[in-house]
Short mmCIF file of C-alpha atoms and ligand atoms in Angstrom, two decimals:
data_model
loop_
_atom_site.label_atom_id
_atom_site.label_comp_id
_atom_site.label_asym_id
_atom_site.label_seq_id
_atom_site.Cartn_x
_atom_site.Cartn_y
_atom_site.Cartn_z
CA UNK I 1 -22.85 -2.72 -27.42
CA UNK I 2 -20.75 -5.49 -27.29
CA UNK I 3 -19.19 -7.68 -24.48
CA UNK I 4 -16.19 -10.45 -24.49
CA UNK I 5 -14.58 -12.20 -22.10
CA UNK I 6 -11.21 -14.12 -21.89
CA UNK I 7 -9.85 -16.23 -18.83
CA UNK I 8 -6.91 -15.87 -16.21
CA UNK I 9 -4.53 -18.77 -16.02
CA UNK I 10 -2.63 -21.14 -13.56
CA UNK I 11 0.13 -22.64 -13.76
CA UNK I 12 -0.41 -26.56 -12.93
CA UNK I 13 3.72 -27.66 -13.51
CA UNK I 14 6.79 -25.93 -15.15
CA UNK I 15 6.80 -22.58 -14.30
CA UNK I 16 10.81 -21.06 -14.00
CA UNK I 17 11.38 -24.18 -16.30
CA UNK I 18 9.92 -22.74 -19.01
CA UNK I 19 12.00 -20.06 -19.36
CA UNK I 20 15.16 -22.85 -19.97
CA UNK I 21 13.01 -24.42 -22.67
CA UNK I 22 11.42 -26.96 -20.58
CA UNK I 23 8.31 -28.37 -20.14
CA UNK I 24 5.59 -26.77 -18.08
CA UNK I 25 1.48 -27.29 -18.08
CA UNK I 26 -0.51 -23.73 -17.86
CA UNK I 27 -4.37 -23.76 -17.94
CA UNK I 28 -7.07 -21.51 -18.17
CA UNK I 29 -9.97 -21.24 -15.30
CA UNK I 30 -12.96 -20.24 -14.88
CA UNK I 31 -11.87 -16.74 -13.32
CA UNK I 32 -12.71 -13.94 -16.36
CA UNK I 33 -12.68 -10.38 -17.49
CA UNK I 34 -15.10 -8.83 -19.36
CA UNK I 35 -15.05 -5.93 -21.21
CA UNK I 36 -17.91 -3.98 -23.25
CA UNK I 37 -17.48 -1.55 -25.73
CA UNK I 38 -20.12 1.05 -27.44
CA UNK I 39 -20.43 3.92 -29.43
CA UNK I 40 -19.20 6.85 -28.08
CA UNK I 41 -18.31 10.49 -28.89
CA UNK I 42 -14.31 10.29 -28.40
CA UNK I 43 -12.03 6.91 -27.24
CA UNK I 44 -13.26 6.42 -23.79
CA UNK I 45 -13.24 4.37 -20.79
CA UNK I 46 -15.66 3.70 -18.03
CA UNK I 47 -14.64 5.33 -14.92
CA UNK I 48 -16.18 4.84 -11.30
CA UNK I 49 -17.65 8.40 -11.55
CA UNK I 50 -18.43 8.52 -15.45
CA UNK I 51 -16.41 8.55 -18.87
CA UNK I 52 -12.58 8.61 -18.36
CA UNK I 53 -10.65 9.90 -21.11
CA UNK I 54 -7.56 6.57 -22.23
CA UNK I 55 -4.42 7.35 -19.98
CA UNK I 56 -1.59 5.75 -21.01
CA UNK I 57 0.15 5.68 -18.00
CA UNK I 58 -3.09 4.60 -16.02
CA UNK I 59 -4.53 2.51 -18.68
CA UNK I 60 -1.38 0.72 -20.61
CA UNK I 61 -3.04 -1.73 -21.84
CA UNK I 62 -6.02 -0.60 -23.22
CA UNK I 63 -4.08 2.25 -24.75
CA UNK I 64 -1.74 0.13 -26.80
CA UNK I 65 -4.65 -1.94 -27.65
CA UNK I 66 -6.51 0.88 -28.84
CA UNK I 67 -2.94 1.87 -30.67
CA UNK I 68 -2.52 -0.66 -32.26
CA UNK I 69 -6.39 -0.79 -33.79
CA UNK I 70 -5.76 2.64 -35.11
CA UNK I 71 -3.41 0.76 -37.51
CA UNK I 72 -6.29 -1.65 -38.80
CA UNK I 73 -9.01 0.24 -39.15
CA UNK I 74 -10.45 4.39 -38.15
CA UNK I 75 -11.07 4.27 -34.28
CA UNK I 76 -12.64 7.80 -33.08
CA UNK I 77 -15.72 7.02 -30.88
CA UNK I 78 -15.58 3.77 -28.70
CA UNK I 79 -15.83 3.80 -24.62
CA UNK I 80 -14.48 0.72 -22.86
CA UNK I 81 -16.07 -0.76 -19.73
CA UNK I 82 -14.09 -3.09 -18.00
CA UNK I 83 -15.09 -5.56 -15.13
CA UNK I 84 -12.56 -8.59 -13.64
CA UNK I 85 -13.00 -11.21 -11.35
CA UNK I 86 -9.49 -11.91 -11.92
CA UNK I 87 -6.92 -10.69 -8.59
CA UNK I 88 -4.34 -7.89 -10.76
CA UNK I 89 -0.91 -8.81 -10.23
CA UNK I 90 -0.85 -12.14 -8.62
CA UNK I 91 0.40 -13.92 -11.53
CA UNK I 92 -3.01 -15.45 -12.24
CA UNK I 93 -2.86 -13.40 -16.59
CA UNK I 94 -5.17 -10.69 -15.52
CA UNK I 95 -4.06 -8.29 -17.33
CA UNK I 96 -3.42 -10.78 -20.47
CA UNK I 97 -6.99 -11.96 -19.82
CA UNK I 98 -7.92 -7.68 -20.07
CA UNK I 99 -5.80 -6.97 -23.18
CA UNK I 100 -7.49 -10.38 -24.97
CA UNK I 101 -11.42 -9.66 -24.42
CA UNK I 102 -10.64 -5.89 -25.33
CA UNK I 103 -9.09 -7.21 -28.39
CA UNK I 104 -12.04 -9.61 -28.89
CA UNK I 105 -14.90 -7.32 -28.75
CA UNK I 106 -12.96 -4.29 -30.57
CA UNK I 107 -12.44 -6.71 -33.52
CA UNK I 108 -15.89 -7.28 -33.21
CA UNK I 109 -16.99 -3.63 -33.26
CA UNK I 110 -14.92 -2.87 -36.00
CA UNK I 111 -15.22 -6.11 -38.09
CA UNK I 112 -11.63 -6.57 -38.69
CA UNK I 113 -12.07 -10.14 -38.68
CA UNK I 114 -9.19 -11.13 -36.63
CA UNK I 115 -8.00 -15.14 -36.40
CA UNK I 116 -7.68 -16.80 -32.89
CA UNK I 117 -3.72 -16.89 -33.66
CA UNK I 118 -3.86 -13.36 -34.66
CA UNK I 119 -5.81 -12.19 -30.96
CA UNK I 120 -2.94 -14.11 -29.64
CA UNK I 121 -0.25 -12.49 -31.17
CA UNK I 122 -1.13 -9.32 -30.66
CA UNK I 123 -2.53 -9.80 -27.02
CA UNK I 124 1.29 -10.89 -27.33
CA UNK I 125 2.64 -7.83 -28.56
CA UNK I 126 0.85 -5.58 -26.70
CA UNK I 127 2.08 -6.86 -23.17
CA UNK I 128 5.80 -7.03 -24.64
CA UNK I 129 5.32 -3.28 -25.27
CA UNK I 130 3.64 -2.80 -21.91
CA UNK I 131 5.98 -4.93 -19.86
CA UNK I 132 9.11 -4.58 -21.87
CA UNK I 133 9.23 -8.38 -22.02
CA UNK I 134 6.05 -10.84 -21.84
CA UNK I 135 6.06 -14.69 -22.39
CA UNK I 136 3.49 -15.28 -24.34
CA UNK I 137 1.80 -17.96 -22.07
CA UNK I 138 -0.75 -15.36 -20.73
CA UNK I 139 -1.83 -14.49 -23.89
CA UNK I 140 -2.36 -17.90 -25.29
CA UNK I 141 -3.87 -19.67 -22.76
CA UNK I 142 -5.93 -16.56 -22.62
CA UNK I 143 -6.96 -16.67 -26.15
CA UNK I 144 -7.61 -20.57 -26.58
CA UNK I 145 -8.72 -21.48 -23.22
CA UNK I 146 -7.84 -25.34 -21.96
CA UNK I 147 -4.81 -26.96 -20.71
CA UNK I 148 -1.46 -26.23 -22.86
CA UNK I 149 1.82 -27.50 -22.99
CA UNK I 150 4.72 -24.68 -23.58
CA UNK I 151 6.93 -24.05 -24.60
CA UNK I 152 5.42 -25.57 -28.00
CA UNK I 153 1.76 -23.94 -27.20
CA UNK I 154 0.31 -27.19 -27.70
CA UNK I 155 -3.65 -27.52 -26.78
CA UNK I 156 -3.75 -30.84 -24.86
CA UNK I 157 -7.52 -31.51 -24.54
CA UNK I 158 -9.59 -30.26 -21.47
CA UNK I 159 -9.84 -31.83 -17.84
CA UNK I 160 -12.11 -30.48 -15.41
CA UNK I 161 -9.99 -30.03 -11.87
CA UNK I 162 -10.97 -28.62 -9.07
CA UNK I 163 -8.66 -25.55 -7.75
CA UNK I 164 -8.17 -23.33 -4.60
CA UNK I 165 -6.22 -20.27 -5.10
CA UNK I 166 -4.56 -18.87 -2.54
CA UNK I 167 -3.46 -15.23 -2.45
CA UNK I 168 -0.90 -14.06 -0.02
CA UNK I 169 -1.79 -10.53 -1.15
CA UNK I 170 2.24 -9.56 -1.36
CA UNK I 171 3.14 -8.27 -4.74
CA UNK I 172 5.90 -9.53 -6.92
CA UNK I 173 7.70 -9.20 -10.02
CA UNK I 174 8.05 -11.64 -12.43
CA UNK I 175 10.69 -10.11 -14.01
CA UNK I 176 13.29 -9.42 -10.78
CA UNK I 177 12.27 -13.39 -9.72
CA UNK I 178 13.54 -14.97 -13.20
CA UNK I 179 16.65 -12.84 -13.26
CA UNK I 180 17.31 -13.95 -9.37
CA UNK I 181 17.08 -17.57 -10.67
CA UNK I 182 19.15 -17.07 -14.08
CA UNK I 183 21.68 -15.72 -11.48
CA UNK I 184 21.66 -19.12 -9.09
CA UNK I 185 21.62 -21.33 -12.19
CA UNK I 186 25.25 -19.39 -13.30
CA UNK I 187 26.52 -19.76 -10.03
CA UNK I 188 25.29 -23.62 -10.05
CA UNK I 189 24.72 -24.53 -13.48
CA UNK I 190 24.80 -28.20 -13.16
CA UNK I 191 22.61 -28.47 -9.77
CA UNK I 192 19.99 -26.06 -11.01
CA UNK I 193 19.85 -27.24 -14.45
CA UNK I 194 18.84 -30.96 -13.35
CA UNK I 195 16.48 -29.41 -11.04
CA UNK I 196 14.86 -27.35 -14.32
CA UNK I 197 15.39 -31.16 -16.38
CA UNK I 198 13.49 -33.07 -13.45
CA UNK I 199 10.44 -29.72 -13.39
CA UNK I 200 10.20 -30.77 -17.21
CA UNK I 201 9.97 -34.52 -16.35
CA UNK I 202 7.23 -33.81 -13.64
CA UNK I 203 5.43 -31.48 -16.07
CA UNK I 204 5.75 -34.68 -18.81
CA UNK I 205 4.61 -37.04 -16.39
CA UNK I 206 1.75 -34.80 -14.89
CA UNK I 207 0.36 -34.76 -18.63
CA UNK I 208 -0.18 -38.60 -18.20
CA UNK I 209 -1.52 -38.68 -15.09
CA UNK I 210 -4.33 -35.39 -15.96
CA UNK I 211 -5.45 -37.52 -18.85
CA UNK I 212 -5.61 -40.30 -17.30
CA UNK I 213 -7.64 -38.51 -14.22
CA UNK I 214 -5.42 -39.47 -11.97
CA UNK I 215 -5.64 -36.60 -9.42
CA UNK I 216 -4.07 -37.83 -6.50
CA UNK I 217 -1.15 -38.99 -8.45
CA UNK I 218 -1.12 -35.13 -9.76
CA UNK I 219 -1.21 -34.12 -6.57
CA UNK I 220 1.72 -35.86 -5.60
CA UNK I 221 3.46 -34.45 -8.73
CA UNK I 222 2.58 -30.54 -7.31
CA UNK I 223 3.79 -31.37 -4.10
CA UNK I 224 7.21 -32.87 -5.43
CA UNK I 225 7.12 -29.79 -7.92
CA UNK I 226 7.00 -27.29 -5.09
CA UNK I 227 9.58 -28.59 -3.19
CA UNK I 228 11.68 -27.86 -6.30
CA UNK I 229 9.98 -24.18 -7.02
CA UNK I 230 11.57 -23.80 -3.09
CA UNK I 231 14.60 -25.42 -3.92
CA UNK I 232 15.49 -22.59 -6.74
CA UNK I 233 14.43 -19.63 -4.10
CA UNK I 234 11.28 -18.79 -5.69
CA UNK I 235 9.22 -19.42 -2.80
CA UNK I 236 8.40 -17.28 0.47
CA UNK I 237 7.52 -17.94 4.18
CA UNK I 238 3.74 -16.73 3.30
CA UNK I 239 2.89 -18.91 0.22
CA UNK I 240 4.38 -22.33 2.15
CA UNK I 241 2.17 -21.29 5.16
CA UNK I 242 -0.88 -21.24 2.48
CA UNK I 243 0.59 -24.39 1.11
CA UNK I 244 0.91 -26.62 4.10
CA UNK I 245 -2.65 -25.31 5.16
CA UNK I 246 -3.81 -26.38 2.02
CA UNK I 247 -2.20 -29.56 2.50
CA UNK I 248 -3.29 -30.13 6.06
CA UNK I 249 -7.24 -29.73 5.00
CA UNK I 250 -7.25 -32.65 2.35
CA UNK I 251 -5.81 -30.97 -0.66
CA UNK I 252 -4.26 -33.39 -3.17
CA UNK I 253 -1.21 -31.28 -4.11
CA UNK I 254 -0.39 -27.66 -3.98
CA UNK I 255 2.34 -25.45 -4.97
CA UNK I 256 3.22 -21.74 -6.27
CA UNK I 257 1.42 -20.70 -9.42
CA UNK I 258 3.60 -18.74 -11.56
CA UNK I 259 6.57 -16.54 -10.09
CA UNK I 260 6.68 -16.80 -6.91
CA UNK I 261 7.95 -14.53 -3.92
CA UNK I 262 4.44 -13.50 -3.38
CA UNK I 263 1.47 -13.65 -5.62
CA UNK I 264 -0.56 -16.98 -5.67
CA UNK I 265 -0.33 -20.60 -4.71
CA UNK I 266 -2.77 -23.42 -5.87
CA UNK I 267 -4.56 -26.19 -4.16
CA UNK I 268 -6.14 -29.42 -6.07
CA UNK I 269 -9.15 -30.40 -4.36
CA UNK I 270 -11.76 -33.28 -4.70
CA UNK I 271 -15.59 -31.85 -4.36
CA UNK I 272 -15.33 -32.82 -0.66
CA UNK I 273 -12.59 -30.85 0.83
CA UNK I 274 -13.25 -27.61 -1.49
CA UNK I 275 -14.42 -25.34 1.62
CA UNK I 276 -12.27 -26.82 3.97
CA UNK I 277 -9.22 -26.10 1.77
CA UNK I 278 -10.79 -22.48 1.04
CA UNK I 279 -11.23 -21.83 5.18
CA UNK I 280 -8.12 -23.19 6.04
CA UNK I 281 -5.84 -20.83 3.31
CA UNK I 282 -7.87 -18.05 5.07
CA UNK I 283 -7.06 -18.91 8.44
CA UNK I 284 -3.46 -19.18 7.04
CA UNK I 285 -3.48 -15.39 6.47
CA UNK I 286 -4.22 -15.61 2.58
CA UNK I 287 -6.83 -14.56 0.43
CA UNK I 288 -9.13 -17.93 -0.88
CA UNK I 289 -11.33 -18.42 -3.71
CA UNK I 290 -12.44 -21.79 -5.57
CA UNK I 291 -12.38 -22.18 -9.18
CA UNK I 292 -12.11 -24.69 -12.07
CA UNK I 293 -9.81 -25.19 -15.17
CA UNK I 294 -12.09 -24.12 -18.23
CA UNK I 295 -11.56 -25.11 -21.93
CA UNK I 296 -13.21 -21.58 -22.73
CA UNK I 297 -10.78 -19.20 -24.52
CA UNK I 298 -11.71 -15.38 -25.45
CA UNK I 299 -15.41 -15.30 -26.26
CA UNK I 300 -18.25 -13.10 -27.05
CA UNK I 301 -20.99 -12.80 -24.32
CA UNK I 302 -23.66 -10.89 -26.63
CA UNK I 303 -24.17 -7.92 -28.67
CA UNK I 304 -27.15 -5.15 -27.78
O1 PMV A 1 3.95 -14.89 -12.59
P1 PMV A 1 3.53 -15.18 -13.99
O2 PMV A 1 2.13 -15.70 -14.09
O3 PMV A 1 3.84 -14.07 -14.95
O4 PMV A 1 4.40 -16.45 -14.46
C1 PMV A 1 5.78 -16.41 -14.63
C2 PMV A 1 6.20 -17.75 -15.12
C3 PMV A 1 7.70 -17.88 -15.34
O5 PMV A 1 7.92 -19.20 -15.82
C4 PMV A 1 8.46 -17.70 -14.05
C5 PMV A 1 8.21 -16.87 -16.36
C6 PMV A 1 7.72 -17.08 -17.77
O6 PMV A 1 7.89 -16.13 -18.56
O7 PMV A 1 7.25 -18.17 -18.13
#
């Protein structure tokens, strides 16, 4: 039996930016999912009520995973067991964090020695197939673990921040949000494309200040970067309540991780003003949990 486990991300600056070739910060946190596989008579999964047979529909992920191992290497008995403490579909890479520790501990059960780069790539592939179109952030930051700069997927080196997620619990999609902004940045390329030019400048600057543990100055740099996320549409009446609550208990800076329209916002906190923050995003109407940025990438938990 063996067991892996790969992280969910945030996205401290950049996000939208990104996608125009700019500058943004993701990091991975101490949020995980775990998956175990073992022997088993046919290609399995762990159900609530016993062995599930793989649907694809159901299961996309692991199926394509499993897919694409039948190309390295004779799959036939394996059952899958996964467990997340990672909110699906709140733009916080749960199911890049999913498709990366299944990846981890099937390499492992099969011994097809896969590289870090290659986990990535694949973990890459797979949610392109899935998705129709992935960036390959999730995947990455999943895979390494630590802070990274993207576009260029450059490890910076690990700083340990304190984080409150908020979840306004409304679904979005990714994919409908960019193509809403690509559509505002024709209509005003000039306007919106110095707003993307001064996200990458925060993002550059933020690097500096992270490194230099400067937290309220990062702070600062969230709250200045939100303004902008709402500037370009991308933000909703729920996620600035959760914000300004956030903001009103003591939290350095907060803005939108990832998309936007729904999904998550984030809250940098000193060690004092963690509950607070937490209580006050729940009183706000969202969902609240504390974490930290980790500089632990896919790993293996232990073999039985
Ligand atoms: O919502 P998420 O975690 O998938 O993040 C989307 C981030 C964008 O910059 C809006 C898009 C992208 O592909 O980078």
């Amino acid at each position: 039996m063996i067991t892996c486990s790969a992280p969910g991300k945030i996205f401290l600056f950049g996000e939208h930016a990104v996608v125009y070739g700019k500058t943004a910060i993701a990091c991975a946190i101490d949020l995980r999912a775990h998956v175990t596989v073992e022997e088993a008579g046919s290609i399995q999964m762990k159900g609530p009520g016993g062995n599930i047979d793989i649907n694809p529909r159901k299961h996309p992920y692991i199926y394509t995973v499993v897919e694409k191992f039948k190309n390295l290497t004779d799959v036939s008995g394996v059952c899958i067991d996964i467990r997340s403490d990672i909110p699906v579909g709140s733009g916080l890479g749960s199911s890049a964090a999913v498709t990366i520790a299944t990846i981890k501990a099937l390499d492992i059960f099969y011994g097809t020695n896969l590289s870090l780069d290659d986990i990535a790539q694949m973990g890459h592939q797979v949610e392109s197939e899935v998705q129709g179109r992935a960036s390959p952030t999730d995947t990455f930051v999943s895979t390494f673990g630590g802070m990274v700069q993207i576009p260029d997927r450059k490890k910076l080196g690990y700083y340990d921040m304190l984080i409150v997620i908020g979840n306004t619990g409304k679904f979005s999609s990714t994919r409908k949000i960019v193509s809403n902004v690509a559509a505002l940045k024709e209509r005003h390329p000039s306007v919106i494309g110095q707003i993307m030019d001064t996200i990458s400048a925060i993002s550059e600057t933020g690097i500096e200040y992270i490194q230099t543990g400067d937290f309220h100055t990062v702070g600062e740099l969230m709250n200045i970067n939100q303004g902008l996320l709402d500037s370009i549409g991308v933000g909703s009446k729920e996620l600035s309540e959760l914000v300004y609550a956030s903001r009103k208990a003591g939290a350095l800076g907060s803005k939108i991780t990832g998309a936007g329209g729904g999904g998550c916002m984030i809250a940098l906190c000193e060690h004092k003003n963690l509950s607070r923050v937490a209580h006050s995003i729940k009183r706000a109407g969202g969902d609240s949990f504390i974490c930290r940025t980790s500089n632990s990438g896919v790993r293996a938990e232990g073999k039985s």
